[in-house]
Short mmCIF file of N, CA and C in Angstrom, two decimals:
data_model
loop_
_atom_site.label_atom_id
_atom_site.label_comp_id
_atom_site.label_asym_id
_atom_site.label_seq_id
_atom_site.Cartn_x
_atom_site.Cartn_y
_atom_site.Cartn_z
N MET W 1 12.88 18.48 -7.45
CA MET W 1 13.20 17.02 -7.79
C MET W 1 11.53 16.52 -7.33
N PRO W 2 11.56 14.92 -7.62
CA PRO W 2 9.60 14.86 -7.53
C PRO W 2 9.87 13.87 -6.18
N ARG W 3 9.11 13.42 -4.98
CA ARG W 3 8.89 13.27 -4.12
C ARG W 3 8.15 11.81 -4.96
N PHE W 4 8.94 10.98 -4.10
CA PHE W 4 7.93 9.40 -4.63
C PHE W 4 7.38 8.72 -3.21
N GLY W 5 6.72 8.07 -3.36
CA GLY W 5 5.55 7.36 -2.36
C GLY W 5 6.02 5.63 -3.03
N ILE W 6 5.41 4.99 -2.08
CA ILE W 6 5.58 3.19 -2.21
C ILE W 6 3.94 2.68 -1.91
N THR W 7 3.26 2.08 -2.99
CA THR W 7 2.66 1.13 -2.25
C THR W 7 2.90 -0.23 -2.96
N GLY W 8 2.32 -0.99 -2.20
CA GLY W 8 3.04 -2.45 -2.75
C GLY W 8 2.55 -3.26 -1.62
N HIS W 9 2.57 -4.89 -2.23
CA HIS W 9 2.16 -6.00 -1.65
C HIS W 9 3.29 -6.34 -0.25
N VAL W 10 2.73 -6.80 0.75
CA VAL W 10 3.38 -7.01 1.97
C VAL W 10 4.07 -8.60 1.76
N ASN W 11 3.46 -9.61 0.83
CA ASN W 11 3.17 -11.06 0.64
C ASN W 11 4.28 -11.49 -0.25
N LEU W 12 5.32 -10.85 -0.59
CA LEU W 12 6.25 -11.31 -1.65
C LEU W 12 6.90 -12.56 -1.27
N THR W 13 7.28 -13.48 -2.29
CA THR W 13 8.00 -14.56 -1.92
C THR W 13 9.28 -13.98 -1.83
N ALA W 14 10.28 -14.93 -1.34
CA ALA W 14 11.62 -14.63 -0.62
C ALA W 14 12.36 -14.39 -1.95
N ASP W 15 12.22 -15.31 -3.58
CA ASP W 15 12.68 -14.66 -4.54
C ASP W 15 12.65 -13.88 -5.23
N SER W 16 11.20 -13.46 -4.64
CA SER W 16 10.66 -11.76 -5.22
C SER W 16 11.67 -10.48 -5.33
N VAL W 17 12.04 -11.07 -3.50
CA VAL W 17 12.80 -9.41 -3.49
C VAL W 17 13.60 -9.07 -3.92
N PRO W 18 14.90 -9.86 -4.59
CA PRO W 18 15.95 -9.27 -5.22
C PRO W 18 15.06 -8.81 -6.88
N LEU W 19 14.46 -9.23 -7.25
CA LEU W 19 13.66 -8.77 -8.42
C LEU W 19 12.77 -7.45 -8.46
N VAL W 20 12.18 -7.36 -7.07
CA VAL W 20 11.48 -6.08 -6.17
C VAL W 20 12.75 -4.61 -6.51
N TYR W 21 13.67 -4.96 -5.58
CA TYR W 21 14.77 -4.51 -5.15
C TYR W 21 15.09 -3.52 -6.50
N ARG W 22 15.61 -4.43 -7.46
CA ARG W 22 16.58 -4.38 -8.81
C ARG W 22 15.55 -3.32 -9.80
N ALA W 23 13.80 -4.02 -9.79
CA ALA W 23 13.50 -2.56 -10.40
C ALA W 23 12.94 -1.63 -9.57
N ILE W 24 13.04 -1.76 -8.68
CA ILE W 24 12.75 -0.14 -7.99
C ILE W 24 14.23 0.46 -8.03
N THR W 25 15.06 -0.14 -7.80
CA THR W 25 16.43 0.57 -8.15
C THR W 25 16.99 1.22 -9.08
N ASP W 26 16.12 0.53 -11.12
CA ASP W 26 16.16 1.08 -11.90
C ASP W 26 15.16 2.54 -12.31
N ALA W 27 14.12 2.48 -11.04
CA ALA W 27 13.26 3.29 -11.21
C ALA W 27 13.46 4.50 -10.67
N LEU W 28 14.66 4.39 -9.75
CA LEU W 28 14.97 5.86 -8.74
C LEU W 28 16.55 6.17 -9.13
N SER W 29 17.10 5.10 -9.68
CA SER W 29 18.33 5.51 -10.08
C SER W 29 19.13 6.77 -10.40
N PRO W 30 17.75 7.53 -11.54
CA PRO W 30 18.28 8.85 -12.36
C PRO W 30 18.10 10.21 -11.30
N TYR W 31 17.95 9.33 -10.11
CA TYR W 31 17.53 11.15 -8.83
C TYR W 31 17.99 10.14 -8.13
N ALA W 32 19.28 9.57 -7.46
CA ALA W 32 20.28 9.09 -6.62
C ALA W 32 20.66 10.37 -6.51
N GLY W 33 20.98 10.46 -4.69
CA GLY W 33 22.05 11.36 -3.96
C GLY W 33 20.49 11.72 -3.19
N THR W 34 20.78 13.55 -3.04
CA THR W 34 20.15 14.00 -2.27
C THR W 34 19.25 14.36 -2.22
N ASP W 35 18.97 14.43 -3.47
CA ASP W 35 17.57 14.56 -4.66
C ASP W 35 16.36 14.02 -4.32
N LEU W 36 17.00 12.90 -3.68
CA LEU W 36 15.73 11.65 -3.94
C LEU W 36 15.32 11.93 -2.66
N THR W 37 14.01 11.85 -2.44
CA THR W 37 12.75 11.86 -1.28
C THR W 37 12.30 10.63 -1.73
N GLY W 38 11.97 9.82 -0.64
CA GLY W 38 10.80 8.03 -0.83
C GLY W 38 10.36 8.55 0.37
N VAL W 39 8.88 8.29 0.19
CA VAL W 39 8.15 8.15 1.24
C VAL W 39 6.95 6.57 1.72
N SER W 40 7.31 6.42 2.74
CA SER W 40 7.22 4.45 2.96
C SER W 40 6.08 4.64 3.93
N CYS W 41 5.07 3.89 4.05
CA CYS W 41 4.81 2.88 5.43
C CYS W 41 6.15 1.93 6.03
N ILE W 42 6.56 1.98 5.37
CA ILE W 42 8.08 0.80 5.57
C ILE W 42 7.36 -0.45 6.53
N ALA W 43 6.24 -0.69 5.92
CA ALA W 43 5.45 -2.36 5.70
C ALA W 43 6.43 -3.43 5.43
N ARG W 44 6.11 -4.54 5.98
CA ARG W 44 7.15 -5.64 5.18
C ARG W 44 6.80 -5.81 3.15
N GLY W 45 8.01 -6.23 3.22
CA GLY W 45 7.33 -6.35 1.46
C GLY W 45 8.14 -5.19 0.86
N ALA W 46 6.88 -4.24 -0.40
CA ALA W 46 7.80 -3.52 -1.10
C ALA W 46 8.13 -2.01 -0.24
N ASP W 47 6.80 -2.23 0.99
CA ASP W 47 7.57 -0.48 1.54
C ASP W 47 8.74 -0.76 2.25
N SER W 48 9.39 -1.65 2.53
CA SER W 48 10.62 -1.94 3.08
C SER W 48 11.45 -1.73 2.50
N ILE W 49 11.60 -2.78 0.75
CA ILE W 49 12.65 -2.97 -0.07
C ILE W 49 12.55 -1.04 -1.03
N PHE W 50 11.49 -0.42 -1.03
CA PHE W 50 11.51 0.44 -1.43
C PHE W 50 12.34 1.38 -0.31
N ALA W 51 12.16 1.49 0.66
CA ALA W 51 13.15 2.17 1.64
C ALA W 51 14.17 2.08 2.03
N LYS W 52 14.74 0.77 1.92
CA LYS W 52 16.11 0.15 1.52
C LYS W 52 16.96 0.67 -0.03
N VAL W 53 16.35 0.56 -0.72
CA VAL W 53 16.84 1.44 -2.36
C VAL W 53 17.06 2.49 -2.05
N VAL W 54 15.61 3.65 -1.10
CA VAL W 54 15.75 5.11 -1.18
C VAL W 54 17.70 5.27 -0.54
N LEU W 55 17.51 4.94 0.99
CA LEU W 55 18.19 4.94 1.36
C LEU W 55 20.02 4.52 0.91
N ASP W 56 20.17 3.38 -0.18
CA ASP W 56 20.94 2.79 -0.35
C ASP W 56 21.27 3.78 -1.79
N LEU W 57 20.19 4.73 -2.40
CA LEU W 57 20.50 5.58 -3.23
C LEU W 57 21.40 7.15 -3.08
N GLY W 58 21.29 7.52 -1.76
CA GLY W 58 21.80 8.30 -0.88
C GLY W 58 20.92 9.33 -0.57
N GLY W 59 19.20 8.58 -0.44
CA GLY W 59 18.39 9.93 -0.81
C GLY W 59 18.02 9.67 0.89
N ARG W 60 16.47 10.54 1.15
CA ARG W 60 16.49 11.17 2.12
C ARG W 60 14.67 9.88 2.42
N LEU W 61 14.98 9.43 3.61
CA LEU W 61 13.27 8.56 3.43
C LEU W 61 12.11 9.29 4.81
N GLU W 62 11.23 9.09 4.08
CA GLU W 62 9.90 9.81 4.89
C GLU W 62 8.99 8.62 5.76
N VAL W 63 9.13 8.67 6.94
CA VAL W 63 8.01 7.39 6.88
C VAL W 63 6.67 8.21 8.06
N VAL W 64 5.42 7.18 7.08
CA VAL W 64 4.19 7.42 7.85
C VAL W 64 3.64 6.22 8.12
N VAL W 65 3.82 5.91 9.78
CA VAL W 65 3.39 5.27 10.27
C VAL W 65 2.13 5.13 10.88
N PRO W 66 0.98 4.21 10.54
CA PRO W 66 0.21 4.22 10.22
C PRO W 66 -1.10 4.54 11.26
N ALA W 67 -0.52 4.06 13.14
CA ALA W 67 -1.04 4.14 13.99
C ALA W 67 -0.34 4.16 15.24
N GLU W 68 -0.69 4.47 16.65
CA GLU W 68 0.24 4.68 17.60
C GLU W 68 0.97 3.38 17.65
N ASN W 69 -0.16 2.37 17.45
CA ASN W 69 0.62 0.66 17.93
C ASN W 69 0.95 -0.07 17.78
N TYR W 70 1.14 0.51 15.93
CA TYR W 70 1.63 -0.41 14.81
C TYR W 70 2.63 -1.07 15.40
N ARG W 71 3.84 -0.40 15.34
CA ARG W 71 4.99 -1.20 16.38
C ARG W 71 4.79 -2.58 16.73
N ASP W 72 3.59 -2.31 17.96
CA ASP W 72 3.73 -3.66 18.99
C ASP W 72 2.59 -4.48 18.34
N LYS W 73 1.83 -4.18 17.53
CA LYS W 73 0.85 -4.95 17.02
C LYS W 73 0.73 -5.20 15.90
N ARG W 74 1.57 -5.16 14.67
CA ARG W 74 1.11 -5.52 13.48
C ARG W 74 3.03 -5.66 13.29
N VAL W 75 3.73 -5.45 13.80
CA VAL W 75 5.40 -5.85 13.14
C VAL W 75 5.58 -6.68 14.01
N SER W 76 5.81 -8.00 13.09
CA SER W 76 6.31 -9.48 13.33
C SER W 76 8.04 -9.51 13.91
N PRO W 77 7.90 -10.38 15.15
CA PRO W 77 9.35 -10.15 15.62
C PRO W 77 10.95 -10.65 14.64
N ASP W 78 10.26 -11.15 13.69
CA ASP W 78 11.53 -11.20 12.57
C ASP W 78 11.50 -10.36 11.74
N TYR W 79 10.53 -8.80 11.67
CA TYR W 79 10.26 -8.39 10.79
C TYR W 79 11.32 -6.84 12.06
N ALA W 80 11.43 -6.98 13.22
CA ALA W 80 11.13 -5.80 14.22
C ALA W 80 12.73 -5.16 13.98
N HIS W 81 13.57 -5.86 13.69
CA HIS W 81 14.44 -5.33 13.41
C HIS W 81 15.05 -3.96 12.61
N GLN W 82 14.57 -5.13 10.88
CA GLN W 82 14.56 -4.21 9.89
C GLN W 82 14.00 -2.59 9.89
N PHE W 83 12.48 -2.62 10.93
CA PHE W 83 11.37 -1.90 11.25
C PHE W 83 12.04 -0.85 11.66
N ASP W 84 12.72 -1.19 12.96
CA ASP W 84 13.58 -0.44 13.56
C ASP W 84 14.32 0.70 13.18
N GLU W 85 15.08 -0.45 12.24
CA GLU W 85 16.36 0.22 10.90
C GLU W 85 16.07 0.82 10.37
N LEU W 86 14.89 0.81 10.06
CA LEU W 86 14.36 1.67 8.38
C LEU W 86 14.43 3.40 9.61
N ILE W 87 13.10 2.74 10.77
CA ILE W 87 13.01 3.98 11.40
C ILE W 87 14.11 5.20 12.23
N ASP W 88 15.17 4.62 12.49
CA ASP W 88 16.44 4.86 13.10
C ASP W 88 17.00 6.08 11.91
N LYS W 89 17.08 5.55 10.41
CA LYS W 89 17.36 6.01 9.59
C LYS W 89 16.46 7.14 8.41
N ALA W 90 15.65 6.94 9.21
CA ALA W 90 14.26 8.15 8.40
C ALA W 90 14.60 9.69 9.21
N ALA W 91 14.66 10.10 7.96
CA ALA W 91 14.49 11.82 7.94
C ALA W 91 13.29 12.59 9.05
N GLU W 92 12.51 11.88 8.85
CA GLU W 92 11.24 12.07 9.29
C GLU W 92 10.48 10.92 9.67
N VAL W 93 9.80 10.56 10.57
CA VAL W 93 8.53 10.08 11.10
C VAL W 93 7.31 10.99 11.59
N ARG W 94 6.24 10.74 10.50
CA ARG W 94 5.14 10.80 11.14
C ARG W 94 4.21 9.51 11.76
N VAL W 95 3.96 10.01 12.82
CA VAL W 95 2.72 8.46 13.53
C VAL W 95 1.08 9.48 13.52
N LEU W 96 0.46 8.33 12.42
CA LEU W 96 -1.05 8.86 12.33
C LEU W 96 -1.59 9.00 13.61
N PRO W 97 -3.04 9.70 14.25
CA PRO W 97 -3.18 9.66 15.23
C PRO W 97 -4.12 8.48 15.35
N PHE W 98 -4.25 7.71 15.21
CA PHE W 98 -5.11 6.47 15.45
C PHE W 98 -4.68 5.61 16.20
N ALA W 99 -5.25 5.53 17.32
CA ALA W 99 -4.76 4.06 18.07
C ALA W 99 -4.50 2.82 17.70
N GLU W 100 -5.33 2.49 16.99
CA GLU W 100 -5.34 1.36 16.60
C GLU W 100 -4.81 1.04 15.33
N ALA W 101 -3.85 0.23 15.03
CA ALA W 101 -3.53 -0.33 13.65
C ALA W 101 -4.78 -1.24 12.56
N ASP W 102 -5.61 -0.83 11.94
CA ASP W 102 -6.21 -1.25 11.24
C ASP W 102 -6.83 -0.78 9.96
N PRO W 103 -7.77 -1.70 9.01
CA PRO W 103 -7.48 -1.28 7.42
C PRO W 103 -8.05 1.02 8.05
N ASP W 104 -8.83 1.52 8.68
CA ASP W 104 -8.77 2.82 8.42
C ASP W 104 -7.79 3.05 8.51
N ALA W 105 -7.10 3.25 9.73
CA ALA W 105 -5.86 3.80 10.01
C ALA W 105 -4.73 3.52 8.42
N TYR W 106 -4.84 2.36 8.11
CA TYR W 106 -3.44 2.14 6.71
C TYR W 106 -4.33 2.81 5.46
N GLU W 107 -5.49 3.16 5.21
CA GLU W 107 -6.01 4.11 4.32
C GLU W 107 -5.89 5.26 4.49
N ALA W 108 -5.63 5.96 5.67
CA ALA W 108 -5.35 6.92 6.03
C ALA W 108 -3.22 7.13 5.60
N ALA W 109 -3.16 6.66 6.09
CA ALA W 109 -1.91 6.49 6.00
C ALA W 109 -1.35 6.46 4.63
N ASN W 110 -1.75 5.93 3.63
CA ASN W 110 -1.87 5.42 1.91
C ASN W 110 -2.10 7.01 1.71
N GLN W 111 -2.72 7.08 1.97
CA GLN W 111 -3.47 8.34 1.65
C GLN W 111 -2.39 10.32 1.92
N GLN W 112 -2.56 10.04 3.10
CA GLN W 112 -0.87 11.22 3.74
C GLN W 112 -0.35 10.46 2.19
N LEU W 113 0.55 9.66 2.45
CA LEU W 113 1.65 9.23 1.69
C LEU W 113 1.17 9.79 0.21
N VAL W 114 0.02 9.45 -0.34
CA VAL W 114 -0.71 10.23 -1.62
C VAL W 114 -0.19 11.59 -1.73
N ALA W 115 -0.71 12.40 -0.92
CA ALA W 115 -0.73 13.20 -0.95
C ALA W 115 0.23 14.32 -1.31
N VAL W 116 1.86 14.16 -0.17
CA VAL W 116 3.00 14.37 -0.46
C VAL W 116 3.96 13.81 -1.29
N SER W 117 3.10 13.02 -2.60
CA SER W 117 4.41 12.53 -3.28
C SER W 117 3.88 13.16 -4.98
N ASP W 118 4.93 13.30 -5.27
CA ASP W 118 4.45 13.76 -7.16
C ASP W 118 4.26 12.60 -8.12
N LEU W 119 4.83 11.22 -7.91
CA LEU W 119 4.31 10.13 -8.05
C LEU W 119 4.59 8.80 -7.14
N VAL W 120 3.73 7.84 -7.62
CA VAL W 120 3.57 6.56 -6.47
C VAL W 120 4.17 5.36 -7.38
N LEU W 121 5.09 4.85 -6.71
CA LEU W 121 5.06 3.71 -7.51
C LEU W 121 4.31 2.71 -6.55
N ALA W 122 4.49 1.64 -7.31
CA ALA W 122 3.01 0.71 -7.23
C ALA W 122 3.65 -0.53 -7.39
N VAL W 123 4.33 -1.39 -5.86
CA VAL W 123 4.69 -3.00 -6.92
C VAL W 123 3.27 -3.34 -6.25
N TRP W 124 2.65 -4.23 -7.54
CA TRP W 124 1.32 -4.31 -7.72
C TRP W 124 1.23 -4.92 -9.01
N ASP W 125 1.08 -6.65 -8.78
CA ASP W 125 0.51 -7.03 -9.32
C ASP W 125 -0.88 -7.29 -10.45
N GLY W 126 -1.35 -6.23 -10.14
CA GLY W 126 -2.79 -5.99 -10.67
C GLY W 126 -4.08 -6.37 -10.60
N HIS W 127 -4.06 -6.92 -9.53
CA HIS W 127 -5.27 -7.50 -9.09
C HIS W 127 -6.19 -6.76 -8.45
N PHE W 128 -6.67 -6.34 -8.28
CA PHE W 128 -7.64 -5.23 -7.72
C PHE W 128 -8.63 -6.21 -6.61
N GLY W 129 -8.96 -5.45 -5.51
CA GLY W 129 -9.51 -6.13 -4.08
C GLY W 129 -8.59 -5.85 -2.92
N GLY W 130 -9.00 -6.43 -2.08
CA GLY W 130 -8.13 -6.17 -0.80
C GLY W 130 -8.71 -4.95 0.48
N GLY W 131 -9.46 -4.37 -0.13
CA GLY W 131 -10.25 -3.24 1.08
C GLY W 131 -9.21 -2.36 1.17
N LYS W 132 -9.72 -1.64 2.19
CA LYS W 132 -9.06 -0.24 2.84
C LYS W 132 -7.94 -0.54 2.98
N GLY W 133 -7.09 0.41 2.14
CA GLY W 133 -5.84 -0.08 2.59
C GLY W 133 -4.89 -0.31 2.16
N SER W 134 -5.54 -1.32 1.31
CA SER W 134 -4.80 -2.46 0.25
C SER W 134 -4.07 -1.41 -1.13
N THR W 135 -2.97 -2.14 -1.63
CA THR W 135 -2.38 -1.54 -2.60
C THR W 135 -3.63 -1.22 -3.73
N ALA W 136 -4.71 -2.17 -4.24
CA ALA W 136 -5.12 -1.60 -5.42
C ALA W 136 -6.34 -0.60 -5.15
N SER W 137 -6.32 0.09 -3.93
CA SER W 137 -7.63 0.74 -3.31
C SER W 137 -6.19 2.21 -3.23
N THR W 138 -5.16 1.90 -2.69
CA THR W 138 -3.96 2.83 -3.27
C THR W 138 -3.93 3.11 -4.61
N VAL W 139 -3.46 2.85 -5.38
CA VAL W 139 -3.32 3.09 -7.04
C VAL W 139 -5.01 3.63 -6.95
N GLU W 140 -5.65 3.04 -6.75
CA GLU W 140 -6.98 3.67 -7.40
C GLU W 140 -7.16 5.46 -7.01
N TYR W 141 -7.16 5.18 -5.64
CA TYR W 141 -6.91 6.52 -4.52
C TYR W 141 -6.10 7.32 -5.66
N ALA W 142 -4.73 7.12 -5.27
CA ALA W 142 -3.46 8.23 -6.03
C ALA W 142 -4.06 8.72 -7.74
N ARG W 143 -4.69 7.58 -8.23
CA ARG W 143 -5.32 7.87 -9.84
C ARG W 143 -6.67 9.30 -9.63
N ALA W 144 -7.30 8.92 -9.12
CA ALA W 144 -8.66 9.49 -8.86
C ALA W 144 -7.92 11.00 -8.36
N LYS W 145 -7.05 11.03 -7.68
CA LYS W 145 -6.37 12.71 -7.37
C LYS W 145 -5.20 12.82 -8.31
N GLY W 146 -5.06 12.28 -9.32
CA GLY W 146 -4.27 12.91 -10.30
C GLY W 146 -3.03 12.85 -9.82
N VAL W 147 -2.49 11.88 -9.10
CA VAL W 147 -0.88 11.63 -8.79
C VAL W 147 -0.64 10.70 -9.67
N PRO W 148 0.56 10.64 -10.61
CA PRO W 148 0.62 9.40 -11.28
C PRO W 148 1.18 8.22 -10.73
N VAL W 149 0.67 7.16 -11.30
CA VAL W 149 1.32 5.95 -10.73
C VAL W 149 2.46 5.13 -11.71
N GLU W 150 3.42 4.52 -11.42
CA GLU W 150 4.41 3.49 -12.27
C GLU W 150 3.58 2.60 -11.92
N VAL W 151 3.25 1.27 -12.63
CA VAL W 151 3.58 0.58 -11.56
C VAL W 151 4.59 -0.45 -11.80
N ILE W 152 5.74 -1.61 -10.44
CA ILE W 152 6.35 -2.39 -10.83
C ILE W 152 6.21 -3.68 -10.62
N TRP W 153 6.26 -4.01 -11.24
CA TRP W 153 6.22 -5.92 -11.11
C TRP W 153 6.99 -7.10 -12.12
N PRO W 154 8.27 -6.79 -11.59
CA PRO W 154 9.39 -8.13 -12.46
C PRO W 154 8.51 -9.02 -12.65
N ALA W 155 9.24 -9.46 -14.01
CA ALA W 155 9.07 -10.91 -14.22
C ALA W 155 9.52 -12.13 -13.53
N GLY W 156 8.63 -12.68 -12.99
CA GLY W 156 9.18 -13.55 -12.14
C GLY W 156 8.66 -13.35 -10.70
N ALA W 157 8.39 -11.76 -10.52
CA ALA W 157 7.52 -11.68 -9.37
C ALA W 157 6.39 -12.45 -8.69
N GLN W 158 6.15 -12.68 -7.35
CA GLN W 158 4.96 -13.51 -6.93
C GLN W 158 4.96 -13.20 -5.29
N ARG W 159 3.33 -13.28 -5.32
CA ARG W 159 3.57 -13.29 -3.67
C ARG W 159 3.18 -14.80 -3.20
N CYS W 160 3.18 -14.49 -2.13
CA CYS W 160 3.11 -15.95 -1.21
C CYS W 160 1.33 -16.09 -1.48
#
């Protein structure tokens, strides 16, 4: 069975969350159960929505944490509980050997995610830019490596 990776926007509007959840569920439902493996960096937004869908469908969650200080430096207090819950439910957690959570660490994490995925879902509005570690750069990297990318941007989805 294929392994799915996720890349996507962290700054989805509150109204977009259920739309994205449904769209990811539709994409992954054919693989529901123990054959489903999802790989995520579990950042706020698309990554965490994807992780929740994988778990809700009975799948296996693997987490790639970009840096040793990611939880302390980049996870906001209002998201910390959800982040910790996803870490606890993950079958595997890999923390990359970066001391600082910065664009280099994010890019490396996304490259690791692409390397172990058969298909990458991209919750992406199609706009390029954003630099290292961005959704657009991850989509470009996956395509350059020959990893298929399925863009998910449901009608009505918006970024903050």
